[in-house]
JSON list of C-alpha atoms in Angstrom, two decimals:
[
{"chain": "A", "resi": 1, "resn": "MET", "atom": "CA", "xyz": [15.09, -37.97, 33.98]},
{"chain": "A", "resi": 2, "resn": "SER", "atom": "CA", "xyz": [15.79, -41.43, 32.10]},
{"chain": "A", "resi": 3, "resn": "ARG", "atom": "CA", "xyz": [17.66, -44.43, 34.33]},
{"chain": "A", "resi": 4, "resn": "ASP", "atom": "CA", "xyz": [21.49, -43.27, 33.11]},
{"chain": "A", "resi": 5, "resn": "VAL", "atom": "CA", "xyz": [24.43, -42.75, 35.25]},
{"chain": "A", "resi": 6, "resn": "THR", "atom": "CA", "xyz": [23.74, -38.93, 36.24]},
{"chain": "A", "resi": 7, "resn": "GLN", "atom": "CA", "xyz": [21.23, -40.12, 39.30]},
{"chain": "A", "resi": 8, "resn": "LEU", "atom": "CA", "xyz": [23.93, -40.92, 41.48]},
{"chain": "A", "resi": 9, "resn": "VAL", "atom": "CA", "xyz": [23.89, -37.70, 41.52]},
{"chain": "A", "resi": 10, "resn": "ARG", "atom": "CA", "xyz": [22.38, -36.98, 45.47]},
{"chain": "A", "resi": 11, "resn": "ASP", "atom": "CA", "xyz": [20.27, -33.95, 46.55]},
{"chain": "A", "resi": 12, "resn": "ARG", "atom": "CA", "xyz": [21.03, -35.58, 50.41]},
{"chain": "A", "resi": 13, "resn": "ARG", "atom": "CA", "xyz": [22.07, -33.51, 53.48]},
{"chain": "A", "resi": 14, "resn": "VAL", "atom": "CA", "xyz": [24.49, -35.74, 55.23]},
{"chain": "A", "resi": 15, "resn": "ASN", "atom": "CA", "xyz": [25.95, -36.86, 51.95]},
{"chain": "A", "resi": 16, "resn": "ALA", "atom": "CA", "xyz": [26.07, -33.24, 51.26]},
{"chain": "A", "resi": 17, "resn": "LEU", "atom": "CA", "xyz": [28.26, -32.94, 54.20]},
{"chain": "A", "resi": 18, "resn": "ALA", "atom": "CA", "xyz": [30.61, -35.75, 54.25]},
{"chain": "A", "resi": 19, "resn": "ALA", "atom": "CA", "xyz": [31.77, -34.82, 50.29]},
{"chain": "A", "resi": 20, "resn": "TRP", "atom": "CA", "xyz": [31.44, -31.51, 51.49]},
{"chain": "A", "resi": 21, "resn": "CYS", "atom": "CA", "xyz": [33.91, -32.66, 53.84]},
{"chain": "A", "resi": 22, "resn": "ILE", "atom": "CA", "xyz": [36.25, -34.67, 51.22]},
{"chain": "A", "resi": 23, "resn": "VAL", "atom": "CA", "xyz": [36.15, -31.52, 48.89]},
{"chain": "A", "resi": 24, "resn": "VAL", "atom": "CA", "xyz": [37.78, -29.72, 52.07]},
{"chain": "A", "resi": 25, "resn": "MET", "atom": "CA", "xyz": [40.51, -32.07, 52.46]},
{"chain": "A", "resi": 26, "resn": "LEU", "atom": "CA", "xyz": [41.28, -32.16, 49.28]},
{"chain": "A", "resi": 27, "resn": "ALA", "atom": "CA", "xyz": [41.39, -28.59, 49.31]},
{"chain": "A", "resi": 28, "resn": "ALA", "atom": "CA", "xyz": [44.04, -28.80, 52.42]},
{"chain": "A", "resi": 29, "resn": "VAL", "atom": "CA", "xyz": [46.20, -30.82, 51.12]},
{"chain": "A", "resi": 30, "resn": "SER", "atom": "CA", "xyz": [46.78, -29.31, 47.98]},
{"chain": "A", "resi": 31, "resn": "VAL", "atom": "CA", "xyz": [47.56, -25.97, 49.16]},
{"chain": "A", "resi": 32, "resn": "THR", "atom": "CA", "xyz": [50.27, -27.97, 51.45]},
{"chain": "A", "resi": 33, "resn": "SER", "atom": "CA", "xyz": [51.50, -30.33, 48.82]},
{"chain": "A", "resi": 34, "resn": "ALA", "atom": "CA", "xyz": [51.73, -27.05, 46.74]},
{"chain": "A", "resi": 35, "resn": "GLY", "atom": "CA", "xyz": [53.58, -25.08, 50.31]},
{"chain": "A", "resi": 36, "resn": "GLN", "atom": "CA", "xyz": [55.91, -28.36, 49.94]},
{"chain": "A", "resi": 37, "resn": "GLY", "atom": "CA", "xyz": [56.48, -27.66, 46.04]},
{"chain": "A", "resi": 38, "resn": "ASP", "atom": "CA", "xyz": [54.72, -31.27, 45.66]},
{"chain": "A", "resi": 39, "resn": "LEU", "atom": "CA", "xyz": [53.77, -29.45, 42.47]},
{"chain": "A", "resi": 40, "resn": "LEU", "atom": "CA", "xyz": [51.81, -32.84, 41.05]},
{"chain": "A", "resi": 41, "resn": "TRP", "atom": "CA", "xyz": [50.20, -34.01, 43.84]},
{"chain": "A", "resi": 42, "resn": "ALA", "atom": "CA", "xyz": [48.67, -30.65, 44.43]},
{"chain": "A", "resi": 43, "resn": "GLY", "atom": "CA", "xyz": [47.43, -30.58, 41.33]},
{"chain": "A", "resi": 44, "resn": "PHE", "atom": "CA", "xyz": [46.08, -34.11, 41.58]},
{"chain": "A", "resi": 45, "resn": "ALA", "atom": "CA", "xyz": [43.83, -33.16, 44.05]},
{"chain": "A", "resi": 46, "resn": "ALA", "atom": "CA", "xyz": [43.29, -29.50, 43.24]},
{"chain": "A", "resi": 47, "resn": "ALA", "atom": "CA", "xyz": [41.52, -31.32, 40.07]},
{"chain": "A", "resi": 48, "resn": "VAL", "atom": "CA", "xyz": [39.67, -33.96, 42.35]},
{"chain": "A", "resi": 49, "resn": "ALA", "atom": "CA", "xyz": [37.91, -31.31, 44.43]},
{"chain": "A", "resi": 50, "resn": "ALA", "atom": "CA", "xyz": [37.19, -28.91, 41.14]},
{"chain": "A", "resi": 51, "resn": "LEU", "atom": "CA", "xyz": [35.35, -31.89, 39.23]},
{"chain": "A", "resi": 52, "resn": "ALA", "atom": "CA", "xyz": [33.50, -32.81, 42.82]},
{"chain": "A", "resi": 53, "resn": "LEU", "atom": "CA", "xyz": [32.66, -29.29, 43.02]},
{"chain": "A", "resi": 54, "resn": "PHE", "atom": "CA", "xyz": [31.00, -28.87, 39.14]},
{"chain": "A", "resi": 55, "resn": "PRO", "atom": "CA", "xyz": [27.71, -30.10, 40.08]},
{"chain": "A", "resi": 56, "resn": "PRO", "atom": "CA", "xyz": [26.68, -28.21, 43.29]},
{"chain": "A", "resi": 57, "resn": "VAL", "atom": "CA", "xyz": [28.21, -24.96, 41.22]},
{"chain": "A", "resi": 58, "resn": "LEU", "atom": "CA", "xyz": [26.51, -24.97, 38.12]},
{"chain": "A", "resi": 59, "resn": "LEU", "atom": "CA", "xyz": [23.07, -26.51, 39.35]},
{"chain": "A", "resi": 60, "resn": "PHE", "atom": "CA", "xyz": [22.71, -23.57, 42.01]},
{"chain": "A", "resi": 61, "resn": "ASN", "atom": "CA", "xyz": [22.44, -26.65, 45.06]},
{"chain": "A", "resi": 62, "resn": "ARG", "atom": "CA", "xyz": [24.63, -26.91, 48.03]},
{"chain": "A", "resi": 63, "resn": "TYR", "atom": "CA", "xyz": [23.39, -30.57, 48.36]},
{"chain": "A", "resi": 64, "resn": "ALA", "atom": "CA", "xyz": [23.63, -31.92, 44.93]},
{"chain": "A", "resi": 65, "resn": "MET", "atom": "CA", "xyz": [26.89, -33.94, 45.36]},
{"chain": "A", "resi": 66, "resn": "LEU", "atom": "CA", "xyz": [28.75, -36.91, 44.05]},
{"chain": "A", "resi": 67, "resn": "PRO", "atom": "CA", "xyz": [27.93, -39.76, 46.55]},
{"chain": "A", "resi": 68, "resn": "TRP", "atom": "CA", "xyz": [30.71, -39.03, 49.00]},
{"chain": "A", "resi": 69, "resn": "GLU", "atom": "CA", "xyz": [32.00, -43.06, 48.28]},
{"chain": "A", "resi": 70, "resn": "ILE", "atom": "CA", "xyz": [32.98, -42.02, 44.74]},
{"chain": "A", "resi": 71, "resn": "LEU", "atom": "CA", "xyz": [34.76, -38.71, 45.82]},
{"chain": "A", "resi": 72, "resn": "LEU", "atom": "CA", "xyz": [36.37, -40.81, 49.08]},
{"chain": "A", "resi": 73, "resn": "LEU", "atom": "CA", "xyz": [37.23, -43.43, 46.02]},
{"chain": "A", "resi": 74, "resn": "ALA", "atom": "CA", "xyz": [39.00, -40.96, 44.30]},
{"chain": "A", "resi": 75, "resn": "ALA", "atom": "CA", "xyz": [40.76, -38.94, 47.09]},
{"chain": "A", "resi": 76, "resn": "LEU", "atom": "CA", "xyz": [42.54, -42.87, 47.53]},
{"chain": "A", "resi": 77, "resn": "PRO", "atom": "CA", "xyz": [46.04, -41.57, 46.79]},
{"chain": "A", "resi": 78, "resn": "VAL", "atom": "CA", "xyz": [45.89, -38.79, 48.74]},
{"chain": "A", "resi": 79, "resn": "VAL", "atom": "CA", "xyz": [45.60, -41.64, 51.71]},
{"chain": "A", "resi": 80, "resn": "GLY", "atom": "CA", "xyz": [47.25, -44.02, 49.91]},
{"chain": "A", "resi": 81, "resn": "ARG", "atom": "CA", "xyz": [50.78, -42.30, 49.43]},
{"chain": "A", "resi": 82, "resn": "LEU", "atom": "CA", "xyz": [51.05, -41.32, 53.02]},
{"chain": "A", "resi": 83, "resn": "PHE", "atom": "CA", "xyz": [50.41, -45.06, 54.32]},
{"chain": "A", "resi": 84, "resn": "ALA", "atom": "CA", "xyz": [51.19, -47.35, 51.57]},
{"chain": "A", "resi": 85, "resn": "THR", "atom": "CA", "xyz": [54.03, -49.61, 52.52]},
{"chain": "A", "resi": 86, "resn": "PHE", "atom": "CA", "xyz": [54.97, -51.66, 48.72]},
{"chain": "A", "resi": 87, "resn": "SER", "atom": "CA", "xyz": [54.88, -49.47, 45.60]},
{"chain": "A", "resi": 88, "resn": "MET", "atom": "CA", "xyz": [52.45, -51.81, 44.01]},
{"chain": "A", "resi": 89, "resn": "THR", "atom": "CA", "xyz": [49.75, -50.88, 46.98]},
{"chain": "A", "resi": 90, "resn": "GLY", "atom": "CA", "xyz": [50.55, -47.05, 45.68]},
{"chain": "A", "resi": 91, "resn": "ASN", "atom": "CA", "xyz": [49.63, -47.98, 42.84]},
{"chain": "A", "resi": 92, "resn": "LEU", "atom": "CA", "xyz": [45.98, -49.20, 42.81]},
{"chain": "A", "resi": 93, "resn": "ALA", "atom": "CA", "xyz": [45.55, -46.94, 45.01]},
{"chain": "A", "resi": 94, "resn": "THR", "atom": "CA", "xyz": [46.22, -43.97, 42.59]},
{"chain": "A", "resi": 95, "resn": "TYR", "atom": "CA", "xyz": [44.40, -46.05, 39.55]},
{"chain": "A", "resi": 96, "resn": "LEU", "atom": "CA", "xyz": [41.59, -46.55, 42.02]},
{"chain": "A", "resi": 97, "resn": "SER", "atom": "CA", "xyz": [41.41, -42.66, 42.38]},
{"chain": "A", "resi": 98, "resn": "VAL", "atom": "CA", "xyz": [41.42, -42.29, 38.14]},
{"chain": "A", "resi": 99, "resn": "ALA", "atom": "CA", "xyz": [38.69, -44.94, 37.79]},
{"chain": "A", "resi": 100, "resn": "ALA", "atom": "CA", "xyz": [36.42, -42.77, 40.27]},
{"chain": "A", "resi": 101, "resn": "ILE", "atom": "CA", "xyz": [37.74, -39.64, 38.48]},
{"chain": "A", "resi": 102, "resn": "ALA", "atom": "CA", "xyz": [36.74, -41.35, 35.03]},
{"chain": "A", "resi": 103, "resn": "LEU", "atom": "CA", "xyz": [33.29, -42.33, 37.37]},
{"chain": "A", "resi": 104, "resn": "ILE", "atom": "CA", "xyz": [33.21, -38.68, 37.51]},
{"chain": "A", "resi": 105, "resn": "LEU", "atom": "CA", "xyz": [33.57, -37.19, 34.76]},
{"chain": "A", "resi": 106, "resn": "ALA", "atom": "CA", "xyz": [31.00, -39.76, 33.04]},
{"chain": "A", "resi": 107, "resn": "VAL", "atom": "CA", "xyz": [28.29, -38.91, 35.19]},
{"chain": "A", "resi": 108, "resn": "GLU", "atom": "CA", "xyz": [29.08, -34.77, 34.74]},
{"chain": "A", "resi": 109, "resn": "LEU", "atom": "CA", "xyz": [29.59, -35.00, 30.69]},
{"chain": "A", "resi": 110, "resn": "GLN", "atom": "CA", "xyz": [26.01, -36.78, 30.95]},
{"chain": "A", "resi": 111, "resn": "LEU", "atom": "CA", "xyz": [24.87, -34.09, 33.34]},
{"chain": "A", "resi": 112, "resn": "PHE", "atom": "CA", "xyz": [25.94, -31.17, 31.22]},
{"chain": "A", "resi": 113, "resn": "THR", "atom": "CA", "xyz": [26.31, -31.66, 27.55]},
{"chain": "A", "resi": 114, "resn": "PRO", "atom": "CA", "xyz": [24.41, -32.97, 24.68]},
{"chain": "A", "resi": 115, "resn": "VAL", "atom": "CA", "xyz": [26.64, -36.67, 25.48]},
{"chain": "A", "resi": 116, "resn": "ARG", "atom": "CA", "xyz": [24.83, -39.67, 27.03]},
{"chain": "A", "resi": 117, "resn": "MET", "atom": "CA", "xyz": [26.22, -42.68, 28.12]},
{"chain": "A", "resi": 118, "resn": "THR", "atom": "CA", "xyz": [24.28, -46.04, 29.42]},
{"chain": "A", "resi": 119, "resn": "PRO", "atom": "CA", "xyz": [25.52, -47.55, 32.34]},
{"chain": "A", "resi": 120, "resn": "ARG", "atom": "CA", "xyz": [27.28, -50.41, 30.80]},
{"chain": "A", "resi": 121, "resn": "PHE", "atom": "CA", "xyz": [28.76, -47.75, 28.58]},
{"chain": "A", "resi": 122, "resn": "ALA", "atom": "CA", "xyz": [30.01, -45.65, 31.12]},
{"chain": "A", "resi": 123, "resn": "VAL", "atom": "CA", "xyz": [32.17, -49.50, 32.94]},
{"chain": "A", "resi": 124, "resn": "VAL", "atom": "CA", "xyz": [33.65, -49.24, 30.21]},
{"chain": "A", "resi": 125, "resn": "PHE", "atom": "CA", "xyz": [34.81, -45.55, 29.81]},
{"chain": "A", "resi": 126, "resn": "VAL", "atom": "CA", "xyz": [35.94, -46.05, 33.51]},
{"chain": "A", "resi": 127, "resn": "ALA", "atom": "CA", "xyz": [37.97, -49.18, 32.64]},
{"chain": "A", "resi": 128, "resn": "ILE", "atom": "CA", "xyz": [40.02, -47.65, 29.62]},
{"chain": "A", "resi": 129, "resn": "THR", "atom": "CA", "xyz": [40.44, -43.84, 30.84]},
{"chain": "A", "resi": 130, "resn": "THR", "atom": "CA", "xyz": [42.10, -45.68, 33.71]},
{"chain": "A", "resi": 131, "resn": "MET", "atom": "CA", "xyz": [44.20, -47.61, 31.78]},
{"chain": "A", "resi": 132, "resn": "ALA", "atom": "CA", "xyz": [44.95, -45.02, 29.00]},
{"chain": "A", "resi": 133, "resn": "THR", "atom": "CA", "xyz": [45.79, -42.52, 32.35]},
{"chain": "A", "resi": 134, "resn": "ALA", "atom": "CA", "xyz": [48.64, -44.66, 33.63]},
{"chain": "A", "resi": 135, "resn": "GLY", "atom": "CA", "xyz": [50.37, -43.69, 30.30]},
{"chain": "A", "resi": 136, "resn": "VAL", "atom": "CA", "xyz": [49.70, -40.03, 30.23]},
{"chain": "A", "resi": 137, "resn": "TRP", "atom": "CA", "xyz": [50.51, -40.17, 34.41]},
{"chain": "A", "resi": 138, "resn": "ALA", "atom": "CA", "xyz": [54.10, -41.66, 32.80]},
{"chain": "A", "resi": 139, "resn": "VAL", "atom": "CA", "xyz": [54.91, -39.22, 30.47]},
{"chain": "A", "resi": 140, "resn": "VAL", "atom": "CA", "xyz": [53.93, -35.76, 32.73]},
{"chain": "A", "resi": 141, "resn": "ARG", "atom": "CA", "xyz": [55.88, -37.61, 35.92]},
{"chain": "A", "resi": 142, "resn": "TRP", "atom": "CA", "xyz": [58.89, -38.31, 32.64]},
{"chain": "A", "resi": 143, "resn": "VAL", "atom": "CA", "xyz": [58.56, -34.94, 31.56]},
{"chain": "A", "resi": 144, "resn": "ALA", "atom": "CA", "xyz": [58.80, -33.10, 34.85]},
{"chain": "A", "resi": 145, "resn": "ASP", "atom": "CA", "xyz": [61.82, -34.74, 35.78]},
{"chain": "A", "resi": 146, "resn": "GLN", "atom": "CA", "xyz": [63.70, -34.04, 32.18]},
{"chain": "A", "resi": 147, "resn": "PHE", "atom": "CA", "xyz": [62.55, -30.30, 32.64]},
{"chain": "A", "resi": 148, "resn": "LEU", "atom": "CA", "xyz": [61.95, -28.96, 36.91]},
{"chain": "A", "resi": 149, "resn": "GLY", "atom": "CA", "xyz": [64.74, -31.62, 37.80]},
{"chain": "A", "resi": 150, "resn": "THR", "atom": "CA", "xyz": [62.19, -34.26, 39.96]},
{"chain": "A", "resi": 151, "resn": "THR", "atom": "CA", "xyz": [63.48, -37.68, 40.18]},
{"chain": "A", "resi": 152, "resn": "PHE", "atom": "CA", "xyz": [59.67, -39.10, 40.11]},
{"chain": "A", "resi": 153, "resn": "ILE", "atom": "CA", "xyz": [60.63, -42.01, 36.87]},
{"chain": "A", "resi": 154, "resn": "LEU", "atom": "CA", "xyz": [64.44, -41.13, 36.82]},
{"chain": "A", "resi": 155, "resn": "ASP", "atom": "CA", "xyz": [66.04, -41.62, 39.56]},
{"chain": "A", "resi": 156, "resn": "PRO", "atom": "CA", "xyz": [69.77, -41.68, 39.09]},
{"chain": "A", "resi": 157, "resn": "SER", "atom": "CA", "xyz": [69.96, -43.78, 42.62]},
{"chain": "A", "resi": 158, "resn": "VAL", "atom": "CA", "xyz": [68.61, -46.26, 40.28]},
{"chain": "A", "resi": 159, "resn": "SER", "atom": "CA", "xyz": [69.18, -48.56, 37.38]},
{"chain": "A", "resi": 160, "resn": "GLU", "atom": "CA", "xyz": [67.44, -48.62, 34.35]},
{"chain": "A", "resi": 161, "resn": "HIS", "atom": "CA", "xyz": [66.27, -52.05, 34.68]},
{"chain": "A", "resi": 162, "resn": "VAL", "atom": "CA", "xyz": [64.92, -51.54, 37.97]},
{"chain": "A", "resi": 163, "resn": "ILE", "atom": "CA", "xyz": [62.78, -48.11, 36.43]},
{"chain": "A", "resi": 164, "resn": "GLU", "atom": "CA", "xyz": [61.18, -50.09, 33.66]},
{"chain": "A", "resi": 165, "resn": "GLU", "atom": "CA", "xyz": [60.35, -53.06, 35.87]},
{"chain": "A", "resi": 166, "resn": "ALA", "atom": "CA", "xyz": [58.43, -50.45, 38.20]},
{"chain": "A", "resi": 167, "resn": "LEU", "atom": "CA", "xyz": [56.58, -48.98, 35.76]},
{"chain": "A", "resi": 168, "resn": "MET", "atom": "CA", "xyz": [55.82, -52.32, 34.09]},
{"chain": "A", "resi": 169, "resn": "TRP", "atom": "CA", "xyz": [54.36, -53.37, 37.79]},
{"chain": "A", "resi": 170, "resn": "GLU", "atom": "CA", "xyz": [52.40, -49.62, 36.98]},
{"chain": "A", "resi": 171, "resn": "PHE", "atom": "CA", "xyz": [50.39, -50.63, 34.10]},
{"chain": "A", "resi": 172, "resn": "VAL", "atom": "CA", "xyz": [49.61, -54.03, 35.41]},
{"chain": "A", "resi": 173, "resn": "ALA", "atom": "CA", "xyz": [48.15, -51.80, 38.82]},
{"chain": "A", "resi": 174, "resn": "SER", "atom": "CA", "xyz": [46.05, -49.45, 36.25]},
{"chain": "A", "resi": 175, "resn": "THR", "atom": "CA", "xyz": [45.00, -53.04, 34.58]},
{"chain": "A", "resi": 176, "resn": "ILE", "atom": "CA", "xyz": [43.70, -54.42, 37.58]},
{"chain": "A", "resi": 177, "resn": "ALA", "atom": "CA", "xyz": [41.96, -50.97, 38.82]},
{"chain": "A", "resi": 178, "resn": "GLY", "atom": "CA", "xyz": [40.85, -49.99, 35.86]},
{"chain": "A", "resi": 179, "resn": "VAL", "atom": "CA", "xyz": [38.95, -53.38, 35.47]},
{"chain": "A", "resi": 180, "resn": "GLY", "atom": "CA", "xyz": [38.22, -54.55, 38.73]},
{"chain": "A", "resi": 181, "resn": "ALA", "atom": "CA", "xyz": [36.81, -50.77, 39.36]},
{"chain": "A", "resi": 182, "resn": "GLY", "atom": "CA", "xyz": [34.35, -51.68, 36.16]},
{"chain": "A", "resi": 183, "resn": "VAL", "atom": "CA", "xyz": [32.62, -54.47, 37.82]},
{"chain": "A", "resi": 184, "resn": "VAL", "atom": "CA", "xyz": [32.05, -53.07, 41.32]},
{"chain": "A", "resi": 185, "resn": "PHE", "atom": "CA", "xyz": [30.92, -49.63, 39.67]},
{"chain": "A", "resi": 186, "resn": "ALA", "atom": "CA", "xyz": [29.35, -51.78, 37.66]},
{"chain": "A", "resi": 187, "resn": "TYR", "atom": "CA", "xyz": [27.00, -53.60, 40.59]},
{"chain": "A", "resi": 188, "resn": "TYR", "atom": "CA", "xyz": [26.59, -50.07, 42.38]},
{"chain": "A", "resi": 189, "resn": "VAL", "atom": "CA", "xyz": [25.42, -47.83, 39.51]},
{"chain": "A", "resi": 190, "resn": "ARG", "atom": "CA", "xyz": [22.74, -50.90, 38.68]},
{"chain": "A", "resi": 191, "resn": "GLN", "atom": "CA", "xyz": [22.11, -50.61, 42.67]},
{"chain": "A", "resi": 192, "resn": "GLN", "atom": "CA", "xyz": [22.02, -46.94, 43.05]},
{"chain": "A", "resi": 193, "resn": "VAL", "atom": "CA", "xyz": [19.85, -45.90, 39.90]},
{"chain": "A", "resi": 194, "resn": "GLY", "atom": "CA", "xyz": [16.34, -45.42, 40.52]},
{"chain": "A", "resi": 195, "resn": "THR", "atom": "CA", "xyz": [16.68, -45.14, 43.84]},
{"chain": "A", "resi": 196, "resn": "ASN", "atom": "CA", "xyz": [18.95, -41.57, 45.14]},
{"chain": "A", "resi": 197, "resn": "ARG", "atom": "CA", "xyz": [17.31, -39.40, 41.74]},
{"chain": "A", "resi": 198, "resn": "VAL", "atom": "CA", "xyz": [18.25, -36.48, 41.03]},
{"chain": "A", "resi": 199, "resn": "PRO", "atom": "CA", "xyz": [15.31, -33.77, 42.40]},
{"chain": "A", "resi": 200, "resn": "GLU", "atom": "CA", "xyz": [12.93, -31.59, 39.84]},
{"chain": "A", "resi": 201, "resn": "GLU", "atom": "CA", "xyz": [14.31, -28.76, 41.45]},
{"chain": "A", "resi": 202, "resn": "VAL", "atom": "CA", "xyz": [18.21, -29.42, 40.47]},
{"chain": "A", "resi": 203, "resn": "ARG", "atom": "CA", "xyz": [17.65, -31.36, 37.68]},
{"chain": "A", "resi": 204, "resn": "PRO", "atom": "CA", "xyz": [19.64, -28.89, 34.17]},
{"chain": "A", "resi": 205, "resn": "ASP", "atom": "CA", "xyz": [16.74, -30.14, 31.89]},
{"chain": "A", "resi": 206, "resn": "ALA", "atom": "CA", "xyz": [13.96, -28.85, 34.51]}
]
């Protein structure tokens, strides 16, 4: 296998145990949020858990999990929205998670599709996807406010100026998170590639 981002998939028991614990936590949060009527966050947690399960399911190896650090980063909003005091902190946690999800997608696209990415391109993919997701996430919440009666963005008790300012700070947070995570992932991939190779028995092209 060439030196690329797919080598971030590990086949280690300790890593797999930690990663499975994170998946179980995400599944529990998804069920709990759905029971409380918080469908957006329930869907978010479920989506991250599903992405984490692709490698072990498609490679038929329960130990072939992505690095637990990346999965934990992807789960940050679950923790961030519970404990963050300032909205900026919560936004940064959310978009750091999006950056991790973008990296997961890059790895899985490389593993299971004809798409091939170099580590540098994967970093650019992470940064751009994170920033673009800010706009998509804003639209999703606006649609929910319009048709489901929620107040994610359109809160009658808040002025339009405050709402617009909050959205702008959210876009700033997504930019900081995307660029910052891209730089961190560049270093992380450089350190990990070549040290945690996918064994022959779990390679899709073996």
